[in-house]
């Protein structure tokens, strides 16, 4: 069954055709990120206007690239929440009209659950697929949640962030360091260049809960940078290149450690053997290197989405949409 997925929850206008929930026939992403860079974050109105301008072209391109005719699309899936209301409105309205014009059903899909579905999309057929029940760690720009899945329809949120999301903390710390938006990839890239430093930042642990908190470490970085600049009698918040890299590395180490600790603790508590990590922060090199080692030691199989399916995309929406298809289509 061919499913057309549409995703417009943030700044990416994305469409994809996925067969039977796993084979990605096309995956088109158009982004207005360059227009947001100068503001250091996403401006919802600019993003919504971008979706309006791009959606028809992006969907058309996704169908063309999939090499199937639109008559072969059996279902349309659209990200319905959470996200920026203006963007979601554009995606949902377009998807509703498109499914009506094709005469096929429409399913609305939760964006965060779709991030957890992403490792099921086949990139490498030899890769082991997660087995239910599993724990999902969703780490994106807007959310950080640990979720226990009995199925994609039956799940329980074990914990979530009490303030900033992990990706949001990466973006804000990058901004403090004068790096460009989005900050996650910038910090990731900088931190790779340094193997040793004594600088440490502590990330809150919130013991005995599966909740997270990242605003404290963000503020610690801000105070550190301020203090350095007061000492240098500088009015601008800048650090030298070496110190910027040290701060990026120390911040990333601490956040990654907390994500790993809590995810493994959740697997142990729920006695599950499989852990899925999805969302933009799942693209982080340190997390992708450290978490599999730590989970292996604990007897847990970790599953990351391919990097191209970590950040926002519509293949994950189409894939999860297939699993959510109306009963009559099964
Ligand atoms: O899932 P996503 O594309 O959008 C949301 O649903 O929010 O996640 C975007 C977030 C941004 O905060 C971005 O800085 C972060 O993912 N991100 C990363 C990396 N790549 C993207 N964070 C850390 N390391 C990365 N390599
Ligand atoms: Zn996302």
mmCIF file of C-alpha atoms and ligand atoms in Angstrom:
data_model
loop_
_atom_site.group_PDB
_atom_site.id
_atom_site.type_symbol
_atom_site.label_atom_id
_atom_site.label_comp_id
_atom_site.label_asym_id
_atom_site.label_seq_id
_atom_site.Cartn_x
_atom_site.Cartn_y
_atom_site.Cartn_z
ATOM 1 C CA UNK A 1 0.000 0.000 0.000
ATOM 2 C CA UNK A 2 1.392 3.427 -1.014
ATOM 3 C CA UNK A 3 0.956 6.188 1.554
ATOM 4 C CA UNK A 4 1.586 9.882 0.924
ATOM 5 C CA UNK A 5 2.918 11.606 4.043
ATOM 6 C CA UNK A 6 2.830 15.365 4.649
ATOM 7 C CA UNK A 7 4.753 17.173 7.408
ATOM 8 C CA UNK A 8 4.583 20.919 8.126
ATOM 9 C CA UNK A 9 4.895 21.170 11.912
ATOM 10 C CA UNK A 10 7.947 23.470 12.011
ATOM 11 C CA UNK A 11 9.957 25.077 9.204
ATOM 12 C CA UNK A 12 10.247 22.064 6.879
ATOM 13 C CA UNK A 13 7.617 21.510 4.219
ATOM 14 C CA UNK A 14 7.992 17.793 3.584
ATOM 15 C CA UNK A 15 6.223 15.109 1.567
ATOM 16 C CA UNK A 16 7.053 11.469 1.025
ATOM 17 C CA UNK A 17 5.623 8.328 -0.495
ATOM 18 C CA UNK A 18 6.225 5.165 1.556
ATOM 19 C CA UNK A 19 5.174 1.635 0.578
ATOM 20 C CA UNK A 20 3.814 -0.729 3.241
ATOM 21 C CA UNK A 21 5.153 1.398 6.074
ATOM 22 C CA UNK A 22 8.826 0.719 5.328
ATOM 23 C CA UNK A 23 10.024 1.351 1.752
ATOM 24 C CA UNK A 24 10.680 5.019 1.159
ATOM 25 C CA UNK A 25 9.935 5.719 -2.528
ATOM 26 C CA UNK A 26 10.536 9.464 -2.212
ATOM 27 C CA UNK A 27 11.397 11.925 0.539
ATOM 28 C CA UNK A 28 11.255 15.636 -0.330
ATOM 29 C CA UNK A 29 12.084 18.379 2.177
ATOM 30 C CA UNK A 30 12.019 22.110 1.541
ATOM 31 C CA UNK A 31 13.008 24.382 4.405
ATOM 32 C CA UNK A 32 12.820 28.085 5.198
ATOM 33 C CA UNK A 33 15.599 27.703 7.802
ATOM 34 C CA UNK A 34 17.853 30.273 6.070
ATOM 35 C CA UNK A 35 15.159 32.922 6.536
ATOM 36 C CA UNK A 36 15.034 32.196 10.289
ATOM 37 C CA UNK A 37 18.801 32.123 10.907
ATOM 38 C CA UNK A 38 19.127 35.881 11.435
ATOM 39 C CA UNK A 39 16.537 35.722 14.247
ATOM 40 C CA UNK A 40 18.290 32.813 15.976
ATOM 41 C CA UNK A 41 15.099 30.714 15.999
ATOM 42 C CA UNK A 42 11.938 29.901 14.078
ATOM 43 C CA UNK A 43 9.508 32.749 13.339
ATOM 44 C CA UNK A 44 6.114 31.000 13.048
ATOM 45 C CA UNK A 45 4.620 33.454 10.517
ATOM 46 C CA UNK A 46 7.594 33.112 8.155
ATOM 47 C CA UNK A 47 7.399 29.329 8.462
ATOM 48 C CA UNK A 48 3.641 29.258 7.737
ATOM 49 C CA UNK A 49 4.035 31.471 4.671
ATOM 50 C CA UNK A 50 6.860 29.213 3.484
ATOM 51 C CA UNK A 51 4.587 26.154 3.763
ATOM 52 C CA UNK A 52 1.843 27.886 1.766
ATOM 53 C CA UNK A 53 4.272 28.703 -1.015
ATOM 54 C CA UNK A 54 5.979 25.308 -1.105
ATOM 55 C CA UNK A 55 3.408 22.636 -0.310
ATOM 56 C CA UNK A 56 1.932 22.050 -3.752
ATOM 57 C CA UNK A 57 5.375 21.835 -5.363
ATOM 58 C CA UNK A 58 6.774 19.577 -2.628
ATOM 59 C CA UNK A 59 3.862 17.118 -2.777
ATOM 60 C CA UNK A 60 4.025 17.084 -6.590
ATOM 61 C CA UNK A 61 7.751 16.404 -6.471
ATOM 62 C CA UNK A 62 7.322 13.598 -3.911
ATOM 63 C CA UNK A 63 4.804 11.848 -6.168
ATOM 64 C CA UNK A 64 6.951 12.393 -9.285
ATOM 65 C CA UNK A 65 10.090 11.046 -7.575
ATOM 66 C CA UNK A 66 8.227 7.993 -6.235
ATOM 67 C CA UNK A 67 7.580 6.940 -9.879
ATOM 68 C CA UNK A 68 4.019 5.963 -9.122
ATOM 69 C CA UNK A 69 0.942 7.785 -10.372
ATOM 70 C CA UNK A 70 -1.207 9.595 -7.824
ATOM 71 C CA UNK A 71 -3.967 7.076 -8.622
ATOM 72 C CA UNK A 72 -1.811 4.466 -6.853
ATOM 73 C CA UNK A 73 -1.838 6.371 -3.542
ATOM 74 C CA UNK A 74 -4.186 4.547 -1.176
ATOM 75 C CA UNK A 75 -3.927 6.777 1.893
ATOM 76 C CA UNK A 76 -2.810 10.278 2.891
ATOM 77 C CA UNK A 77 -1.168 10.795 6.303
ATOM 78 C CA UNK A 78 -0.514 14.206 7.798
ATOM 79 C CA UNK A 79 1.237 15.445 10.943
ATOM 80 C CA UNK A 80 -1.575 16.926 13.013
ATOM 81 C CA UNK A 81 0.180 17.785 16.319
ATOM 82 C CA UNK A 82 2.261 18.985 18.090
ATOM 83 C CA UNK A 83 3.759 21.871 16.165
ATOM 84 C CA UNK A 84 3.328 25.483 15.113
ATOM 85 C CA UNK A 85 -0.406 26.082 14.554
ATOM 86 C CA UNK A 86 0.015 28.039 11.295
ATOM 87 C CA UNK A 87 2.183 25.355 9.714
ATOM 88 C CA UNK A 88 -0.049 22.510 10.865
ATOM 89 C CA UNK A 89 -3.091 24.323 9.473
ATOM 90 C CA UNK A 90 -1.483 24.530 6.023
ATOM 91 C CA UNK A 91 -0.450 20.846 6.052
ATOM 92 C CA UNK A 92 -3.780 19.544 7.354
ATOM 93 C CA UNK A 93 -5.867 21.666 4.981
ATOM 94 C CA UNK A 94 -3.803 20.594 1.988
ATOM 95 C CA UNK A 95 -3.851 16.931 3.036
ATOM 96 C CA UNK A 96 -7.628 16.991 3.538
ATOM 97 C CA UNK A 97 -8.237 18.518 0.111
ATOM 98 C CA UNK A 98 -5.729 16.193 -1.561
ATOM 99 C CA UNK A 99 -7.157 13.015 -0.019
ATOM 100 C CA UNK A 100 -10.657 14.173 -1.012
ATOM 101 C CA UNK A 101 -9.555 14.788 -4.591
ATOM 102 C CA UNK A 102 -7.972 11.301 -4.757
ATOM 103 C CA UNK A 103 -10.951 9.710 -3.027
ATOM 104 C CA UNK A 104 -8.759 8.047 -0.389
ATOM 105 C CA UNK A 105 -8.850 8.184 3.424
ATOM 106 C CA UNK A 106 -6.845 10.657 5.501
ATOM 107 C CA UNK A 107 -5.145 9.779 8.799
ATOM 108 C CA UNK A 108 -3.772 12.321 11.239
ATOM 109 C CA UNK A 109 -0.494 11.329 12.845
ATOM 110 C CA UNK A 110 1.260 12.540 15.994
ATOM 111 C CA UNK A 111 4.602 14.084 15.051
ATOM 112 C CA UNK A 112 6.455 12.850 18.167
ATOM 113 C CA UNK A 113 5.262 9.246 17.754
ATOM 114 C CA UNK A 114 6.337 9.479 14.116
ATOM 115 C CA UNK A 115 9.890 10.350 15.251
ATOM 116 C CA UNK A 116 9.897 7.098 17.224
ATOM 117 C CA UNK A 117 8.599 5.229 14.160
ATOM 118 C CA UNK A 118 11.521 6.469 12.018
ATOM 119 C CA UNK A 119 13.901 3.490 12.671
ATOM 120 C CA UNK A 120 11.297 1.182 11.084
ATOM 121 C CA UNK A 121 11.848 2.887 7.723
ATOM 122 C CA UNK A 122 14.164 0.633 5.814
ATOM 123 C CA UNK A 123 17.528 1.984 4.823
ATOM 124 C CA UNK A 124 19.528 -1.119 5.518
ATOM 125 C CA UNK A 125 17.475 -4.298 5.341
ATOM 126 C CA UNK A 126 20.023 -6.186 7.483
ATOM 127 C CA UNK A 127 19.508 -3.800 10.374
ATOM 128 C CA UNK A 128 17.597 -5.456 13.262
ATOM 129 C CA UNK A 129 14.155 -3.951 13.819
ATOM 130 C CA UNK A 130 12.927 -3.089 17.333
ATOM 131 C CA UNK A 131 10.521 -5.504 18.994
ATOM 132 C CA UNK A 132 7.497 -4.457 21.054
ATOM 133 C CA UNK A 133 7.242 -3.553 23.838
ATOM 134 C CA UNK A 134 9.998 -0.943 23.671
ATOM 135 C CA UNK A 135 11.002 2.388 25.152
ATOM 136 C CA UNK A 136 11.091 5.408 22.867
ATOM 137 C CA UNK A 137 13.230 8.445 23.605
ATOM 138 C CA UNK A 138 11.908 11.369 21.564
ATOM 139 C CA UNK A 139 14.448 14.187 21.521
ATOM 140 C CA UNK A 140 13.587 17.092 19.260
ATOM 141 C CA UNK A 141 13.603 20.865 19.197
ATOM 142 C CA UNK A 142 10.278 21.033 21.010
ATOM 143 C CA UNK A 143 10.045 17.779 22.983
ATOM 144 C CA UNK A 144 11.985 15.415 25.179
ATOM 145 C CA UNK A 145 9.949 12.413 26.266
ATOM 146 C CA UNK A 146 10.476 8.858 27.411
ATOM 147 C CA UNK A 147 7.601 6.686 26.269
ATOM 148 C CA UNK A 148 6.747 3.046 26.948
ATOM 149 C CA UNK A 149 5.180 1.464 23.861
ATOM 150 C CA UNK A 150 3.047 -1.661 23.877
ATOM 151 C CA UNK A 151 2.095 -0.638 20.336
ATOM 152 C CA UNK A 152 1.881 2.628 18.408
ATOM 153 C CA UNK A 153 -1.741 2.857 19.542
ATOM 154 C CA UNK A 154 -1.091 1.877 23.164
ATOM 155 C CA UNK A 155 1.678 3.745 24.942
ATOM 156 C CA UNK A 156 2.421 5.552 28.183
ATOM 157 C CA UNK A 157 4.543 8.666 28.688
ATOM 158 C CA UNK A 158 6.986 7.918 31.519
ATOM 159 C CA UNK A 159 8.597 11.333 31.657
ATOM 160 C CA UNK A 160 9.223 14.511 29.735
ATOM 161 C CA UNK A 161 11.110 17.745 30.047
ATOM 162 C CA UNK A 162 9.957 20.142 32.722
ATOM 163 C CA UNK A 163 11.350 23.141 30.854
ATOM 164 C CA UNK A 164 13.481 23.324 27.691
ATOM 165 C CA UNK A 165 13.561 20.416 25.251
ATOM 166 C CA UNK A 166 16.985 18.897 24.569
ATOM 167 C CA UNK A 167 17.149 20.361 21.052
ATOM 168 C CA UNK A 168 15.965 23.721 22.356
ATOM 169 C CA UNK A 169 18.811 23.691 24.903
ATOM 170 C CA UNK A 170 21.309 22.926 22.115
ATOM 171 C CA UNK A 171 19.876 25.832 20.096
ATOM 172 C CA UNK A 172 19.927 28.269 23.030
ATOM 173 C CA UNK A 173 23.439 27.345 24.156
ATOM 174 C CA UNK A 174 24.617 27.708 20.541
ATOM 175 C CA UNK A 175 23.060 31.171 20.476
ATOM 176 C CA UNK A 176 24.878 32.127 23.696
ATOM 177 C CA UNK A 177 28.102 30.928 22.071
ATOM 178 C CA UNK A 178 27.427 33.013 18.955
ATOM 179 C CA UNK A 179 26.861 29.963 16.740
ATOM 180 C CA UNK A 180 24.221 29.854 14.056
ATOM 181 C CA UNK A 181 20.743 28.270 14.110
ATOM 182 C CA UNK A 182 20.007 25.384 14.418
ATOM 183 C CA UNK A 183 22.579 25.000 17.154
ATOM 184 C CA UNK A 184 22.587 21.216 17.586
ATOM 185 C CA UNK A 185 24.585 20.394 14.457
ATOM 186 C CA UNK A 186 26.969 23.325 15.177
ATOM 187 C CA UNK A 187 27.736 22.137 18.729
ATOM 188 C CA UNK A 188 28.044 18.557 17.492
ATOM 189 C CA UNK A 189 30.553 19.624 14.811
ATOM 190 C CA UNK A 190 32.629 21.842 17.147
ATOM 191 C CA UNK A 191 32.746 19.297 19.977
ATOM 192 C CA UNK A 192 34.181 16.653 17.638
ATOM 193 C CA UNK A 193 37.347 18.717 17.242
ATOM 194 C CA UNK A 194 38.379 18.453 20.912
ATOM 195 C CA UNK A 195 39.352 15.286 22.730
ATOM 196 C CA UNK A 196 40.245 16.657 26.141
ATOM 197 C CA UNK A 197 39.195 19.438 28.481
ATOM 198 C CA UNK A 198 38.576 19.757 32.207
ATOM 199 C CA UNK A 199 35.568 22.012 31.787
ATOM 200 C CA UNK A 200 32.317 20.472 33.092
ATOM 201 C CA UNK A 201 28.698 21.622 33.277
ATOM 202 C CA UNK A 202 26.165 19.757 35.368
ATOM 203 C CA UNK A 203 22.812 18.760 33.962
ATOM 204 C CA UNK A 204 19.925 18.289 36.425
ATOM 205 C CA UNK A 205 19.195 14.618 37.233
ATOM 206 C CA UNK A 206 15.707 14.847 38.842
ATOM 207 C CA UNK A 207 16.273 11.533 40.615
ATOM 208 C CA UNK A 208 13.467 8.987 40.908
ATOM 209 C CA UNK A 209 11.653 10.433 37.904
ATOM 210 C CA UNK A 210 11.936 9.999 34.159
ATOM 211 C CA UNK A 211 11.582 13.747 33.712
ATOM 212 C CA UNK A 212 14.317 15.963 32.289
ATOM 213 C CA UNK A 213 15.393 19.542 32.877
ATOM 214 C CA UNK A 214 17.797 21.390 30.591
ATOM 215 C CA UNK A 215 17.225 25.025 31.457
ATOM 216 C CA UNK A 216 19.659 24.893 34.424
ATOM 217 C CA UNK A 217 22.623 23.816 32.317
ATOM 218 C CA UNK A 218 21.722 26.427 29.704
ATOM 219 C CA UNK A 219 21.755 29.130 32.401
ATOM 220 C CA UNK A 220 25.050 27.773 33.787
ATOM 221 C CA UNK A 221 26.591 28.236 30.332
ATOM 222 C CA UNK A 222 25.164 31.760 30.107
ATOM 223 C CA UNK A 223 26.638 32.743 33.508
ATOM 224 C CA UNK A 224 29.973 31.183 32.611
ATOM 225 C CA UNK A 225 30.184 33.190 29.383
ATOM 226 C CA UNK A 226 29.055 36.384 31.156
ATOM 227 C CA UNK A 227 31.635 35.970 33.888
ATOM 228 C CA UNK A 228 34.452 35.470 31.389
ATOM 229 C CA UNK A 229 33.411 38.648 29.610
ATOM 230 C CA UNK A 230 33.140 40.687 32.819
ATOM 231 C CA UNK A 231 36.693 39.628 33.654
ATOM 232 C CA UNK A 232 37.803 40.723 30.190
ATOM 233 C CA UNK A 233 35.777 43.965 30.598
ATOM 234 C CA UNK A 234 34.024 43.102 27.348
ATOM 235 C CA UNK A 235 30.461 44.260 26.658
ATOM 236 C CA UNK A 236 29.924 41.534 24.082
ATOM 237 C CA UNK A 237 29.279 37.940 25.069
ATOM 238 C CA UNK A 238 32.093 36.215 23.244
ATOM 239 C CA UNK A 239 34.627 33.577 24.142
ATOM 240 C CA UNK A 240 37.838 32.738 22.346
ATOM 241 C CA UNK A 241 37.664 29.912 19.828
ATOM 242 C CA UNK A 242 39.232 27.281 22.116
ATOM 243 C CA UNK A 243 36.951 28.109 25.043
ATOM 244 C CA UNK A 244 33.861 28.100 22.784
ATOM 245 C CA UNK A 245 34.726 24.572 21.713
ATOM 246 C CA UNK A 246 35.358 23.530 25.337
ATOM 247 C CA UNK A 247 31.958 24.865 26.431
ATOM 248 C CA UNK A 248 30.211 23.172 23.498
ATOM 249 C CA UNK A 249 31.874 19.880 24.347
ATOM 250 C CA UNK A 250 31.178 20.091 28.102
ATOM 251 C CA UNK A 251 27.524 20.991 27.519
ATOM 252 C CA UNK A 252 27.014 18.205 24.999
ATOM 253 C CA UNK A 253 28.721 15.591 27.222
ATOM 254 C CA UNK A 254 26.463 16.395 30.121
ATOM 255 C CA UNK A 255 23.200 16.395 28.125
ATOM 256 C CA UNK A 256 24.100 13.156 26.349
ATOM 257 C CA UNK A 257 24.938 11.455 29.658
ATOM 258 C CA UNK A 258 21.543 12.332 31.129
ATOM 259 C CA UNK A 259 19.688 11.132 28.025
ATOM 260 C CA UNK A 260 21.552 7.815 28.175
ATOM 261 C CA UNK A 261 21.122 7.294 31.936
ATOM 262 C CA UNK A 262 17.388 7.974 31.915
ATOM 263 C CA UNK A 263 16.698 5.896 28.807
ATOM 264 C CA UNK A 264 18.501 2.861 30.184
ATOM 265 C CA UNK A 265 16.849 3.285 33.576
ATOM 266 C CA UNK A 266 13.440 3.358 31.838
ATOM 267 C CA UNK A 267 14.231 0.148 29.922
ATOM 268 C CA UNK A 268 15.286 -1.546 33.165
ATOM 269 C CA UNK A 269 12.225 -0.360 35.044
ATOM 270 C CA UNK A 270 9.841 -1.593 32.353
ATOM 271 C CA UNK A 271 11.981 -4.698 31.698
ATOM 272 C CA UNK A 272 12.203 -4.111 27.965
ATOM 273 C CA UNK A 273 15.097 -5.060 25.701
ATOM 274 C CA UNK A 274 14.646 -2.503 22.911
ATOM 275 C CA UNK A 275 15.208 1.242 22.953
ATOM 276 C CA UNK A 276 14.397 3.605 20.082
ATOM 277 C CA UNK A 277 15.870 7.072 19.817
ATOM 278 C CA UNK A 278 14.202 9.538 17.447
ATOM 279 C CA UNK A 279 13.996 13.272 16.728
ATOM 280 C CA UNK A 280 16.550 15.845 15.618
ATOM 281 C CA UNK A 281 18.894 15.317 18.593
ATOM 282 C CA UNK A 282 19.093 11.608 17.677
ATOM 283 C CA UNK A 283 21.376 12.792 14.852
ATOM 284 C CA UNK A 284 23.964 13.792 17.472
ATOM 285 C CA UNK A 285 27.283 12.005 16.899
ATOM 286 C CA UNK A 286 28.198 11.612 20.567
ATOM 287 C CA UNK A 287 24.772 10.189 21.457
ATOM 288 C CA UNK A 288 24.961 7.787 18.492
ATOM 289 C CA UNK A 289 28.405 6.640 19.623
ATOM 290 C CA UNK A 290 27.912 6.430 23.403
ATOM 291 C CA UNK A 291 24.361 5.172 23.774
ATOM 292 C CA UNK A 292 24.815 1.873 21.878
ATOM 293 C CA UNK A 293 27.855 1.063 24.064
ATOM 294 C CA UNK A 294 26.051 1.845 27.311
ATOM 295 C CA UNK A 295 22.882 0.007 26.291
ATOM 296 C CA UNK A 296 24.833 -3.047 25.156
ATOM 297 C CA UNK A 297 26.413 -3.253 28.611
ATOM 298 C CA UNK A 298 22.897 -3.219 30.072
ATOM 299 C CA UNK A 299 21.681 -5.930 27.659
ATOM 300 C CA UNK A 300 19.528 -3.504 25.681
ATOM 301 C CA UNK A 301 19.337 -3.162 21.891
ATOM 302 C CA UNK A 302 19.389 0.471 20.787
ATOM 303 C CA UNK A 303 17.844 1.598 17.511
ATOM 304 C CA UNK A 304 18.505 4.970 15.927
ATOM 305 C CA UNK A 305 16.744 6.265 12.858
ATOM 306 C CA UNK A 306 19.035 6.822 9.885
ATOM 307 C CA UNK A 307 20.391 10.382 10.155
ATOM 308 C CA UNK A 308 18.233 11.560 7.225
ATOM 309 C CA UNK A 309 15.096 10.459 9.153
ATOM 310 C CA UNK A 310 16.083 12.004 12.529
ATOM 311 C CA UNK A 311 15.178 15.598 11.764
ATOM 312 C CA UNK A 312 11.707 16.471 10.491
ATOM 313 C CA UNK A 313 10.628 14.516 7.425
ATOM 314 C CA UNK A 314 7.412 13.142 5.949
ATOM 315 C CA UNK A 315 8.593 9.540 5.468
ATOM 316 C CA UNK A 316 8.088 8.935 9.200
ATOM 317 C CA UNK A 317 4.574 10.417 8.905
ATOM 318 C CA UNK A 318 3.689 8.164 5.952
ATOM 319 C CA UNK A 319 5.216 5.147 7.732
ATOM 320 C CA UNK A 320 3.280 5.665 10.940
ATOM 321 C CA UNK A 321 0.189 6.611 8.899
ATOM 322 C CA UNK A 322 0.290 3.134 7.355
ATOM 323 C CA UNK A 323 0.242 1.592 10.858
ATOM 324 C CA UNK A 324 -2.683 3.847 11.800
ATOM 325 C CA UNK A 325 -4.696 3.081 8.627
ATOM 326 C CA UNK A 326 -8.436 2.560 9.010
ATOM 327 C CA UNK A 327 -9.333 -1.039 9.937
ATOM 328 C CA UNK A 328 -11.146 -1.650 6.632
ATOM 329 C CA UNK A 329 -7.816 -1.197 4.804
ATOM 330 C CA UNK A 330 -5.947 -3.861 6.802
HETATM 331 O O1 LIG B 1 12.959 16.807 15.248
HETATM 332 P P1 LIG B 1 13.410 18.123 14.775
HETATM 333 O O2 LIG B 1 13.891 18.224 13.343
HETATM 334 O O3 LIG B 1 12.302 19.218 14.935
HETATM 335 C C1 LIG B 1 11.385 19.233 15.973
HETATM 336 O O4 LIG B 1 10.446 18.394 15.957
HETATM 337 O O5 LIG B 1 11.595 20.068 16.877
HETATM 338 O O6 LIG B 1 14.557 18.585 15.776
HETATM 339 C C2 LIG B 1 15.234 19.793 15.592
HETATM 340 C C3 LIG B 1 16.225 19.921 16.726
HETATM 341 C C4 LIG B 1 16.921 21.271 16.760
HETATM 342 O O7 LIG B 1 16.827 21.770 18.075
HETATM 343 C C5 LIG B 1 18.346 20.950 16.390
HETATM 344 O O8 LIG B 1 19.297 21.808 16.976
HETATM 345 C C6 LIG B 1 18.483 19.529 16.899
HETATM 346 O O9 LIG B 1 17.251 18.930 16.610
HETATM 347 N N1 LIG B 1 19.572 18.801 16.223
HETATM 348 C C7 LIG B 1 20.661 18.337 16.863
HETATM 349 C C8 LIG B 1 21.493 17.758 15.868
HETATM 350 N N2 LIG B 1 20.849 17.868 14.669
HETATM 351 C C9 LIG B 1 19.670 18.517 14.905
HETATM 352 N N3 LIG B 1 21.015 18.382 18.161
HETATM 353 C C10 LIG B 1 22.194 17.838 18.504
HETATM 354 N N4 LIG B 1 23.050 17.285 17.612
HETATM 355 C C11 LIG B 1 22.744 17.219 16.288
HETATM 356 N N5 LIG B 1 23.590 16.665 15.427
HETATM 357 ZN ZN1 LIG B 2 10.345 16.847 14.874
#
